[in-house]
Coordinates of C-alpha atoms and ligand atoms in Angstrom, one line a residue:
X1 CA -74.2 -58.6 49.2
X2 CA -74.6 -55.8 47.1
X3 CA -72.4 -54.6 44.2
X4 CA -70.4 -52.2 45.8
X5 CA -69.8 -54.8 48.7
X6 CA -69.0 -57.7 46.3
X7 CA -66.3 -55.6 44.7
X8 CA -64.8 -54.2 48.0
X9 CA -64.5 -58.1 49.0
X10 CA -62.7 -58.6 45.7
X11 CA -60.4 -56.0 46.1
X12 CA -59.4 -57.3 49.2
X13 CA -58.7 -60.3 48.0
X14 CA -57.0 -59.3 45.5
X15 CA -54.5 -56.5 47.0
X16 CA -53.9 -60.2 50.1
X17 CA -52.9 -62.2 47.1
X18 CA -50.2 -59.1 45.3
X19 CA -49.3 -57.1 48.3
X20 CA -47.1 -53.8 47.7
X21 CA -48.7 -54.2 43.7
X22 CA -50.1 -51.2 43.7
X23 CA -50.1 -50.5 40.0
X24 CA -51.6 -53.9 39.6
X25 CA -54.5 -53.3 42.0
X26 CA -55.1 -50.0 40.7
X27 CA -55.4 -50.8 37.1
X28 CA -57.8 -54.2 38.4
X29 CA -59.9 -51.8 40.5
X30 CA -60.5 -49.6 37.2
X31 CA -62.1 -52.5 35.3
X32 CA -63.8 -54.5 38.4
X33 CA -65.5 -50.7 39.3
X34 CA -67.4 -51.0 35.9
X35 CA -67.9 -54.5 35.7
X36 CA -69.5 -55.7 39.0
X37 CA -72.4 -53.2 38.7
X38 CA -72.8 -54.6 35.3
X39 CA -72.8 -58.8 36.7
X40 CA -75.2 -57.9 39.3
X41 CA -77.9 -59.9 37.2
X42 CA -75.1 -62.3 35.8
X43 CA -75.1 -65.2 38.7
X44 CA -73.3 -67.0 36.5
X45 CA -70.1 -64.8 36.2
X46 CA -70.2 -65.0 40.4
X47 CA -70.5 -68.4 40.3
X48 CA -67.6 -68.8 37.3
X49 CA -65.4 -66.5 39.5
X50 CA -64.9 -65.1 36.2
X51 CA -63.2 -61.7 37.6
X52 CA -61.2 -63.7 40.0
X53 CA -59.7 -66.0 36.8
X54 CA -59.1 -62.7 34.7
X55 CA -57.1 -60.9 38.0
X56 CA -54.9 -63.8 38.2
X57 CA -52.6 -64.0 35.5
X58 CA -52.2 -67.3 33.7
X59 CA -48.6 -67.1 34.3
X60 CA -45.8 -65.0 35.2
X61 CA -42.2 -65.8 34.2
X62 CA -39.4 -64.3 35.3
X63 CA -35.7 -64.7 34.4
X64 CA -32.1 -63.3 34.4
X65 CA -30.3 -61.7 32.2
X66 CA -26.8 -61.7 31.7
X67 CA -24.7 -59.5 29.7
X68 CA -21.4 -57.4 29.0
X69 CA -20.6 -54.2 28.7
X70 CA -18.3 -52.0 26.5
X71 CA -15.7 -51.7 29.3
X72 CA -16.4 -55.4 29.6
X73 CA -18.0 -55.3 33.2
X74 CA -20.7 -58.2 34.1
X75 CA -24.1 -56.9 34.1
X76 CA -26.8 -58.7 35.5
X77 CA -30.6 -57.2 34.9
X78 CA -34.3 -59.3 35.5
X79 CA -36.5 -60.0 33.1
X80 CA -40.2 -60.7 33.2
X81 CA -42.9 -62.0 30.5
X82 CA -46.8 -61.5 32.1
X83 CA -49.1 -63.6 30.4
X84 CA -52.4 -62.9 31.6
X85 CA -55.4 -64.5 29.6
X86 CA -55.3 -66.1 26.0
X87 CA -58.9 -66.9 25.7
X88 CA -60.1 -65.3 22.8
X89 CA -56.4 -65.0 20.7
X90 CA -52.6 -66.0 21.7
X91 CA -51.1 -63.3 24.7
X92 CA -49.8 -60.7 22.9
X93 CA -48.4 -57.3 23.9
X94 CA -45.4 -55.4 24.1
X95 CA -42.1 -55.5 26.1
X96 CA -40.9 -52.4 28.1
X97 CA -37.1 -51.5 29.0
X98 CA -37.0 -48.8 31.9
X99 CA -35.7 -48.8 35.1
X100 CA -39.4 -48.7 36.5
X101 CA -40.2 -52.1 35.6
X102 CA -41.1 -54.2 37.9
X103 CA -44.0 -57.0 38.7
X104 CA -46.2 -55.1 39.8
X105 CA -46.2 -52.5 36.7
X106 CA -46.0 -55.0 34.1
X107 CA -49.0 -57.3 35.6
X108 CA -50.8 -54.2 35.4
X109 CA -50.0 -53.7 31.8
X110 CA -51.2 -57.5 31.0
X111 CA -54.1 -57.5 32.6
X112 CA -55.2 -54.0 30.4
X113 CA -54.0 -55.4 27.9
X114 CA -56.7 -58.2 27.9
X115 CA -59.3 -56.0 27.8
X116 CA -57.7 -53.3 25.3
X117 CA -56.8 -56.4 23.0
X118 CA -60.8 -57.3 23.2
X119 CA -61.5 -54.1 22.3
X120 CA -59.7 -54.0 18.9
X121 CA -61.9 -57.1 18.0
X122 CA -59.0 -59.2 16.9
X123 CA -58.4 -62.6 18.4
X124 CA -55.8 -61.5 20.5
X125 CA -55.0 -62.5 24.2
X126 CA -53.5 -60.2 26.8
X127 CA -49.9 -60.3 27.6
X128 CA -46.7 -57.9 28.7
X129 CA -42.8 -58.2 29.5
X130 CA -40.4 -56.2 29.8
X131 CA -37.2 -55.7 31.8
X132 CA -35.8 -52.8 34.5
X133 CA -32.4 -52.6 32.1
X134 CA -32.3 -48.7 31.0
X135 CA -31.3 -47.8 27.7
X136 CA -30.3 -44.4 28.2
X137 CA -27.0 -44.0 27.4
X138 CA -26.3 -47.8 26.4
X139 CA -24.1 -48.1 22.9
X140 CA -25.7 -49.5 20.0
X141 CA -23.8 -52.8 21.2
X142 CA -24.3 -52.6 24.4
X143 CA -28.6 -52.6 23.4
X144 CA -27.7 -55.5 21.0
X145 CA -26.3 -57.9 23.6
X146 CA -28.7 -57.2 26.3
X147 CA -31.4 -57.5 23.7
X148 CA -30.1 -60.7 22.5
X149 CA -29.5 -62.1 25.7
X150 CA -33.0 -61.2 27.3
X151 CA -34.6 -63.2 23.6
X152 CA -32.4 -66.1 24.7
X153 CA -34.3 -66.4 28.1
X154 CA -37.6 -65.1 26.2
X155 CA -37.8 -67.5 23.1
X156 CA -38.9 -70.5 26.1
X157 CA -42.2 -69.0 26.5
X158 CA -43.1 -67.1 23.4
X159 CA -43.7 -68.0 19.5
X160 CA -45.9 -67.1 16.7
X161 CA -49.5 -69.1 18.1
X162 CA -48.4 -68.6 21.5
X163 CA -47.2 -65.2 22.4
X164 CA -46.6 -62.6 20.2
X165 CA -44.3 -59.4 22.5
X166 CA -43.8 -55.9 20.2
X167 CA -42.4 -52.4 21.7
X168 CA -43.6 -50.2 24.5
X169 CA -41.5 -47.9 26.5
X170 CA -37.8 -48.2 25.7
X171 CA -37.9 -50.5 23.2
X172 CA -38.7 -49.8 19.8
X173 CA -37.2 -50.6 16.1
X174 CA -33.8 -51.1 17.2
X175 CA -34.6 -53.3 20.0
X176 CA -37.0 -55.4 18.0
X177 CA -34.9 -55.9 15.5
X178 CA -32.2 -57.4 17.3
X179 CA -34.8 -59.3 19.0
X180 CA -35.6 -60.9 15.6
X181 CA -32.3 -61.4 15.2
X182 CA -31.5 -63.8 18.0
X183 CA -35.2 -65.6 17.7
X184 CA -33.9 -66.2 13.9
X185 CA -30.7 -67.4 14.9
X186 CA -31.5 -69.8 17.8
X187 CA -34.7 -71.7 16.4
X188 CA -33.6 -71.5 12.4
X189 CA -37.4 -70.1 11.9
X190 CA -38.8 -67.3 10.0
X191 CA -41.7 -66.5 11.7
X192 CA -43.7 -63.7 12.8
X193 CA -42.8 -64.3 16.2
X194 CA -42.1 -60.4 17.1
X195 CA -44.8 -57.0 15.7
X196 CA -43.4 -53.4 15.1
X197 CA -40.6 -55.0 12.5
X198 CA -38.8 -53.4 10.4
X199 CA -40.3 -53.9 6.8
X200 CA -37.5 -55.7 5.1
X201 CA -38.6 -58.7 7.6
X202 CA -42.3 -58.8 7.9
X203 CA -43.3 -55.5 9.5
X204 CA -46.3 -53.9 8.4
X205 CA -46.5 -50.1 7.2
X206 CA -48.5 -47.1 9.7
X207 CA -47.5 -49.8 12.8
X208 CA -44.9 -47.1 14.2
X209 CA -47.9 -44.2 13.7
X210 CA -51.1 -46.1 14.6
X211 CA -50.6 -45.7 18.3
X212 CA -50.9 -41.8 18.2
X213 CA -53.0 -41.7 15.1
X214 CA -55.6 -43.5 17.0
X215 CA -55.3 -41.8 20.0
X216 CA -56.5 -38.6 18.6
X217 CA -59.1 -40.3 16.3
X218 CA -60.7 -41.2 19.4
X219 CA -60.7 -38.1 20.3
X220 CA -61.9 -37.1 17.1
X221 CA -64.9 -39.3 17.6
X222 CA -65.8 -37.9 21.0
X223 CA -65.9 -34.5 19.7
X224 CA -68.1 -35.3 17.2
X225 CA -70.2 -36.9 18.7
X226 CA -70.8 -33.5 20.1
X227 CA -71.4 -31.8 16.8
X228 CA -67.5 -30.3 17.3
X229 CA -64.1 -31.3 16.0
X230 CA -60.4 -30.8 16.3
X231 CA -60.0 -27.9 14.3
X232 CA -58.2 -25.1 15.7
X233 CA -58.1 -26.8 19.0
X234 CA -55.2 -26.6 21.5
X235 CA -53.3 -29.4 22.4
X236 CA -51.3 -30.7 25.2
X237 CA -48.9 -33.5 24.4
X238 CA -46.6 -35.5 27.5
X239 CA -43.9 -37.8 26.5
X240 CA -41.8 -37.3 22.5
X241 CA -41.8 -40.6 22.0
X242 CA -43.5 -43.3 19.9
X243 CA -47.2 -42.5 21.0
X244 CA -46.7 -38.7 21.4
X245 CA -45.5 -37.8 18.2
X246 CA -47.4 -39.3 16.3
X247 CA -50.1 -38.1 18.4
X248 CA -49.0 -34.7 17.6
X249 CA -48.8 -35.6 13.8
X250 CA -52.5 -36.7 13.7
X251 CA -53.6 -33.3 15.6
X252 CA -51.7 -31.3 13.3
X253 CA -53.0 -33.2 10.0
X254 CA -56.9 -32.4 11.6
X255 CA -56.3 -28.6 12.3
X256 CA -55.2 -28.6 16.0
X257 CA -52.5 -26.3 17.9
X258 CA -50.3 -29.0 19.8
X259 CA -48.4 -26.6 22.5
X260 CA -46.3 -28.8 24.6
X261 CA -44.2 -32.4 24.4
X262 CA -41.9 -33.6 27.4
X263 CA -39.7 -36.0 28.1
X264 CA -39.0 -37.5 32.0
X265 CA -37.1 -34.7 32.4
X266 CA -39.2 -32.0 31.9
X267 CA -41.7 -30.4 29.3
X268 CA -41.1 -27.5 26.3
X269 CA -44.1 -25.0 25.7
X270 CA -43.9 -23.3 22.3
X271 CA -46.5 -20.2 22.1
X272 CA -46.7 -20.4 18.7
X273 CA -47.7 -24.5 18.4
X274 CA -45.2 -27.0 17.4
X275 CA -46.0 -27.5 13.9
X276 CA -44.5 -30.0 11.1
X277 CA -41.1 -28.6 10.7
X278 CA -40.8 -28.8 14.7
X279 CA -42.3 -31.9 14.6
X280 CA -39.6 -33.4 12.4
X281 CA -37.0 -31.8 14.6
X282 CA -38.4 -33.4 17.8
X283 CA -38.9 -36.9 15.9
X284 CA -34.7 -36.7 15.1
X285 CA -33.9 -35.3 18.2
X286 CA -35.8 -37.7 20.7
X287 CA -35.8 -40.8 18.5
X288 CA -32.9 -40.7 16.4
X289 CA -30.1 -38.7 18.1
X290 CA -31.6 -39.5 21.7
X291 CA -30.9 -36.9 23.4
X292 CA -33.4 -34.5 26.2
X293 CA -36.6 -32.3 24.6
X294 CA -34.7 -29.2 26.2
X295 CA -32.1 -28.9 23.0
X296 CA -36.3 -27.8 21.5
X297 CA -35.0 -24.4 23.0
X298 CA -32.0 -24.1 21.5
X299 CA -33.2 -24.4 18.2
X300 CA -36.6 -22.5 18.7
X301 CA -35.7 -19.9 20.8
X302 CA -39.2 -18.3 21.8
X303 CA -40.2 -21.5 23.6
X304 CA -40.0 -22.3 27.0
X305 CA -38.6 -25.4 28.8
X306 CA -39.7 -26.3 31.9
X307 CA -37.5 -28.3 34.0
X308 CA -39.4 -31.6 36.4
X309 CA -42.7 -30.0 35.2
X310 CA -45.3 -31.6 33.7
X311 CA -47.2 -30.3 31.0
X312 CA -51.0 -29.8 32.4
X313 CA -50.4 -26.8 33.8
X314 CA -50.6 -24.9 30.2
X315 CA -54.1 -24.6 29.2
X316 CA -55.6 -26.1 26.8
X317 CA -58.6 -27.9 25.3
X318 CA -57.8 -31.1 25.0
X319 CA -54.9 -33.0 27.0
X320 CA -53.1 -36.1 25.4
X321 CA -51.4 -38.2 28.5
X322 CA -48.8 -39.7 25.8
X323 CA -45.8 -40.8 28.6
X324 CA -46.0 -42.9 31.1
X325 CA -48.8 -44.8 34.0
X326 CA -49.8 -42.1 36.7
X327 CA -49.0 -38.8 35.1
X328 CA -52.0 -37.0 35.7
X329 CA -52.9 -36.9 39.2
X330 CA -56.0 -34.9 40.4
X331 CA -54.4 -31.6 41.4
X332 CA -53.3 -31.0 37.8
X333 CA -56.8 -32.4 36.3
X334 CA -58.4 -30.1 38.3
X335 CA -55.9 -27.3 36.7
X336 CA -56.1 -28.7 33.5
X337 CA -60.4 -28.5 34.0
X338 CA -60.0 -24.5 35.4
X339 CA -58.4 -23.9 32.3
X340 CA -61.1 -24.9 29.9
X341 CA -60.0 -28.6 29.1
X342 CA -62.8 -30.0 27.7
X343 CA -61.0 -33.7 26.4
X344 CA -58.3 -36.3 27.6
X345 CA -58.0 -39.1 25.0
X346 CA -55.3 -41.4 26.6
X347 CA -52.0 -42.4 24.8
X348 CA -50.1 -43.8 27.7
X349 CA -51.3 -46.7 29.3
X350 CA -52.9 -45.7 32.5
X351 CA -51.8 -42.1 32.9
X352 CA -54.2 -40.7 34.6
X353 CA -54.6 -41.4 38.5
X354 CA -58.1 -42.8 39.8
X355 CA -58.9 -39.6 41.7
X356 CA -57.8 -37.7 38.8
X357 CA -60.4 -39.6 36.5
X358 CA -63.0 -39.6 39.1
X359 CA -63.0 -35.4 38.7
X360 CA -63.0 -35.7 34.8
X361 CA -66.4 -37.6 35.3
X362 CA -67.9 -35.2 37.7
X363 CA -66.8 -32.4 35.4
X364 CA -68.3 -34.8 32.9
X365 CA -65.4 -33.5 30.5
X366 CA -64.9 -36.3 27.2
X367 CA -62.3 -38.3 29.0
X368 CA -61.7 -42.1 26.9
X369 CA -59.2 -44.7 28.7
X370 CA -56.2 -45.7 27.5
X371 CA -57.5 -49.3 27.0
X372 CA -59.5 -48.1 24.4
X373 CA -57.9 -44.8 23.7
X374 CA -54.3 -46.4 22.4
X375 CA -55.5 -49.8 20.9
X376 CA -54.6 -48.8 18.1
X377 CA -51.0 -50.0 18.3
X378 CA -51.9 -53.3 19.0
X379 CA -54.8 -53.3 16.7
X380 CA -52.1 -52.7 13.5
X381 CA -49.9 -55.0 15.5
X382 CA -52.7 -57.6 14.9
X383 CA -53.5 -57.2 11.7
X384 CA -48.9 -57.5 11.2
X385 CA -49.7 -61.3 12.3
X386 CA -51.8 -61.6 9.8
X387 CA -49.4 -60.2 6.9
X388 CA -47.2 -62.6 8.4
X389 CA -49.5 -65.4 8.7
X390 CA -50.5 -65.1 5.0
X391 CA -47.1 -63.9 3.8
X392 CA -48.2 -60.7 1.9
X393 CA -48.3 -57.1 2.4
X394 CA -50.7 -54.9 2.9
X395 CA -51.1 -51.6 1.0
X396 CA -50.6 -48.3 3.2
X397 CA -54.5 -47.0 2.3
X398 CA -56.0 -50.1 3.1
X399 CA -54.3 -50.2 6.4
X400 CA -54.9 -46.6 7.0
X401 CA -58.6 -47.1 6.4
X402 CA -58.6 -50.1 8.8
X403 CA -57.1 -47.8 11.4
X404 CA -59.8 -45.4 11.2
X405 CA -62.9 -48.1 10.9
X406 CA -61.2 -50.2 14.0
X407 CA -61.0 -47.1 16.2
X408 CA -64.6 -45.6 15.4
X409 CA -65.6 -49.1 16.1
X410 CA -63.7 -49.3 19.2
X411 CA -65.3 -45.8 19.8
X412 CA -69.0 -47.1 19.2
X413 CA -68.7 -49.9 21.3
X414 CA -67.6 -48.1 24.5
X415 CA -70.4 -45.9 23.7
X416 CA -73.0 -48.3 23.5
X417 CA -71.9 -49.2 27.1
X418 CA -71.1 -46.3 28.5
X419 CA -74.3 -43.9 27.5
X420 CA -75.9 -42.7 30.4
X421 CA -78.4 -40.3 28.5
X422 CA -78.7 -38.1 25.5
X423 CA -75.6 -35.6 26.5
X424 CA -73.1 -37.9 28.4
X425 CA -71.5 -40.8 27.9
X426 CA -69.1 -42.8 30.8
X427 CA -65.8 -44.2 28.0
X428 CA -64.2 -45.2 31.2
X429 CA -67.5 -47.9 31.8
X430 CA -68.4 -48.8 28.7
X431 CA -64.6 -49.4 27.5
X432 CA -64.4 -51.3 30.6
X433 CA -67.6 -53.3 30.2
X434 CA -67.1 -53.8 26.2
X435 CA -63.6 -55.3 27.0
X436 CA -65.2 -57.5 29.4
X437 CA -67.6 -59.3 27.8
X438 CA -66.1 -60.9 24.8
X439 CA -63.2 -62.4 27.3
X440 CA -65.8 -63.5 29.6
X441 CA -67.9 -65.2 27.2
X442 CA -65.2 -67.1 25.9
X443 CA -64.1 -68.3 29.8
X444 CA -67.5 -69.5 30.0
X445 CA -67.8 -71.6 26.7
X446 CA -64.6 -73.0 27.6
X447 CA -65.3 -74.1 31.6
X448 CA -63.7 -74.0 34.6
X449 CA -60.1 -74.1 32.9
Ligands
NDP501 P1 -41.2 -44.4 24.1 O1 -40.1 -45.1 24.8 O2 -41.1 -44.2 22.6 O3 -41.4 -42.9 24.7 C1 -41.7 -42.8 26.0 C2 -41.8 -41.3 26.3 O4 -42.3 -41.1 27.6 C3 -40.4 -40.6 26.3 O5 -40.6 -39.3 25.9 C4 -40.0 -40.8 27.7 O6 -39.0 -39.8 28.1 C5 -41.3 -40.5 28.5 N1 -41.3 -41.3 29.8 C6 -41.0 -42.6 30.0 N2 -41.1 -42.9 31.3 C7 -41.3 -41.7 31.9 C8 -41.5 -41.4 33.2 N3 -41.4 -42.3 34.2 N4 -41.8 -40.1 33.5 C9 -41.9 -39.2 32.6 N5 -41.7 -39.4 31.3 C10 -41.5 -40.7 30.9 O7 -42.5 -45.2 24.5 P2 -43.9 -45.2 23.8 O8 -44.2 -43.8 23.1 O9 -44.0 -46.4 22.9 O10 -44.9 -45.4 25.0 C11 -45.5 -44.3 25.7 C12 -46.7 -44.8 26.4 O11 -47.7 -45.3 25.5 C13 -46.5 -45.9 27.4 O12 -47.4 -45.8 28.5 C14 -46.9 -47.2 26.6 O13 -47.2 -48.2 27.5 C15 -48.0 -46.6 25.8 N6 -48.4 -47.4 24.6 C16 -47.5 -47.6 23.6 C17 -47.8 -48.2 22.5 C18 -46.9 -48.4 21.3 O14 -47.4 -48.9 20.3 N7 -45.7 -48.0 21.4 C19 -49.2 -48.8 22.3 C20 -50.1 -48.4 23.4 C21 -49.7 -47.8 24.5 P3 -37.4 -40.1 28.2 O15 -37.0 -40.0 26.8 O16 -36.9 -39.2 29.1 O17 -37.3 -41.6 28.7
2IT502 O1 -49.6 -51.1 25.2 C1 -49.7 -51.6 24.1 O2 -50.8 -51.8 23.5 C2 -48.4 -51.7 23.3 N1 -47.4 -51.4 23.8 C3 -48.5 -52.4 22.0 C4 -48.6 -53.8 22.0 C5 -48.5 -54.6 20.7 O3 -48.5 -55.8 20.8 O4 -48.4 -54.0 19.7

């Protein structure tokens, strides 16, 4: 059988075993498209089943949760912790609150997260959980007792060498620190069972920016790699959330234009770029007062919202997917291309649909996957354990430095793997293939386990 046949077998396999998953087989099919050309020669990672073992997750729990509301009404929600492979580092990454959440979407974010985990070079495992409670609109106490309640259920399967969840979509400082909370309460521990704390209990400083800072350092790094940089570029953001603004921060500390942010309800365009004051606006507006990106206009009048539009159809240079799994499809990559994108660097995991990335490679436009693109979240999140672990803190430069020397890394690597001659390299292969082979290695020292 040849490659291509080998992997088509696979996927079949696969999408028998997870019907109706189709985030799951989508984000499976990304990696397995890169890695069986590269086993071809490799009999032994056939033979090991070694894709098989990484597509099945080592477990997936799932549990209810139970709590009240303000007017005192019985609310039941499901919860769901995806460990998928802890064989280079305990399962780690973060939980997601959103309506969306289902099985299928958060076995898809474990199993990237093995690879994007790999990636950092930490000894971290691949992991995800989250629940389909929405925090829109929730009190303060309303969050607190569903967050303690969902920790009750959690705190069976997680710990500090075992699992280690932080934020993703939905949940964020609040959420993690009532999180703590209960974890504290229940098991009479002080651990670093939880990243993305606050720093009065073990968090560790630039975690809440690294996720966008290293987004656009990657970005960074493509362009020089091409003799050119981010100065004076312009930007598209999606999403005003933990990723996108401080995407939009980084752009604006290396000379870039960011023109747009969003929110699931629709996207603001401002002319004249959104620049630090805006920024600061956005950051209280979306993340302190929680309320829509359209109030933007209110304030600055010139720009324009957009109401259930997404953002690629402003041009731009370089696009920054910064929302949510699937919110790039091809029609707008093709506008997005038209109109003289030359870069994606991607700050949402999985935001750009396969057909959608397929054109970016034709176009051969720098386009870096989110598995590399946003690791630099978990890559801080990593390096929190380890504050933990020894009980000290690090300084702000130092970790600001690591940032920057873990994501050129990160960027070298998929590079090595991914150069197909002197003027283009394939991110989406080589992040794919450098991902793969430290997890694989380690499956094969430790045997058929
Ligand atoms: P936040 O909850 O802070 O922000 C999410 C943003 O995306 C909000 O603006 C939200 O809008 C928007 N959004 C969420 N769901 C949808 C949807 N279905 N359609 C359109 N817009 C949507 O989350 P983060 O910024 O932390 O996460 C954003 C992305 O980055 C996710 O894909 C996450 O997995 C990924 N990521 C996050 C990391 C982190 O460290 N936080 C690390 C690596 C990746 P609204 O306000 O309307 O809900
Ligand atoms: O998708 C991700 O990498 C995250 N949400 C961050 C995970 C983490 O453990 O910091």
């Amino acid at each position: 059988m040849s490659a291509e046949e080998k992997l088509q077998a696979f996927m079949e396999g696969l999408k028998k075993r997870n019907p109706g998953q189709r985030e799951f087989h989508q984000a499976v099919y990304e990696v397995a498209k890169s890695v069986f050309p590269y086993i071809e020669d490799k009999p032994l990672h056939h033979e090991q089943r070694v894709m098989e073992r990484l597509a099945e997750p080592d477990r997936v729990v799932s549990f209810r949760i139970c709590w009240d509301d303000d007017k005192g009404n019985i609310r039941v929600n499901r919860g769901w912790r995806v460990q998928n492979n802890n064989a280079i580092g305990p399962y780690k990454g973060g939980l997601r609150f959103h309506t969306s959440v289902n099985e299928s979407v958060l076995k898809f974010l474990a199993f990237e997260q093995t690879f994007k985990n790999s990636l950092t070079g930490l000894p971290l495992g691949g992991g995800k959980g989250g629940s389909n409670f929405n925090p829109h609109g929730k009190s303060d106490n309303e969050v607190m007792r569903f967050c303690q309640s969902f920790m009750t259920e959690l705190s069976h399967y997680t710990g500090a060498n075992i699992d280690i969840p932080a934020g993703d979509i939905g949940v964020g400082p609040r959420e993690i620190g009532y999180m703590f909370g209960q974890y504290k309460r229940m098991t009479h521990e002080f651990t670093g069972i939880l990243t993305g704390k606050g720093m009065e209990f073990g968090g560790s400083l630039i975690r809440a920016e690294a996720t966008g800072y290293g987004t656009v350092y990657m970005m960074h790094d493509m362009l020089q790699e091409k003799n050119d940089s981010l100065e004076g570029k312009t930007v598209s953001i999606s999403g005003a959330g933990n990723v996108a603004v401080y995407a939009a921060e980084k752009c604006l500390q290396l000379g870039a234009k960011v023109l747009t942010m969003s929110d699931s309800n629709g996207f603001i365009y401002d002319e004249d770029g959104i620049d630090e004051e805006k920024l600061e606006y956005i950051k209280n507006l979306k993340m302190v007062k929680r309320k829509r990106i359209e109030e933007y206009t209110g304030k600055y009048t010139k720009a324009i919202y957009n109401s259930d539009k997404r953002p690629w159809i402003v041009p731009c240079q370089i696009a920054l997917p910064c929302s949510t799994q699937n919110e790039l499809n091809r029609e707008e990559a093709a506008v997005l291309v038209n109109n003289g994108c030359m870069g994606v660097s991607e700050g949402a995991n999985m935001p750009t649909e396969q057909n959608a990335i397929d054109l970016f490679q034709e176009q051969k436009i720098l386009y870096m996957p989110s598995k590399a693109a946003n690791a630099g979240g978990v890559a801080i999140s990593g390096i929190e354990m380890s504050q933990n672990s020894a009980r000290i803190s690090w300084k702000e430069e130092e970790l600001q430095d690591l940032l920057r020397t873990i994501m050129h890394d990160i960027h070298q690597k998929c590079a090595h793997y991914g150069r197909e001659s002197d003027t283009y390299i394939d991110y989406f292969k080589g992040a794919n293939i450098a991902g793969y082979v430290k997890v694989a290695d380690a499956m094969l020292a430790f045997g058929v386990v």
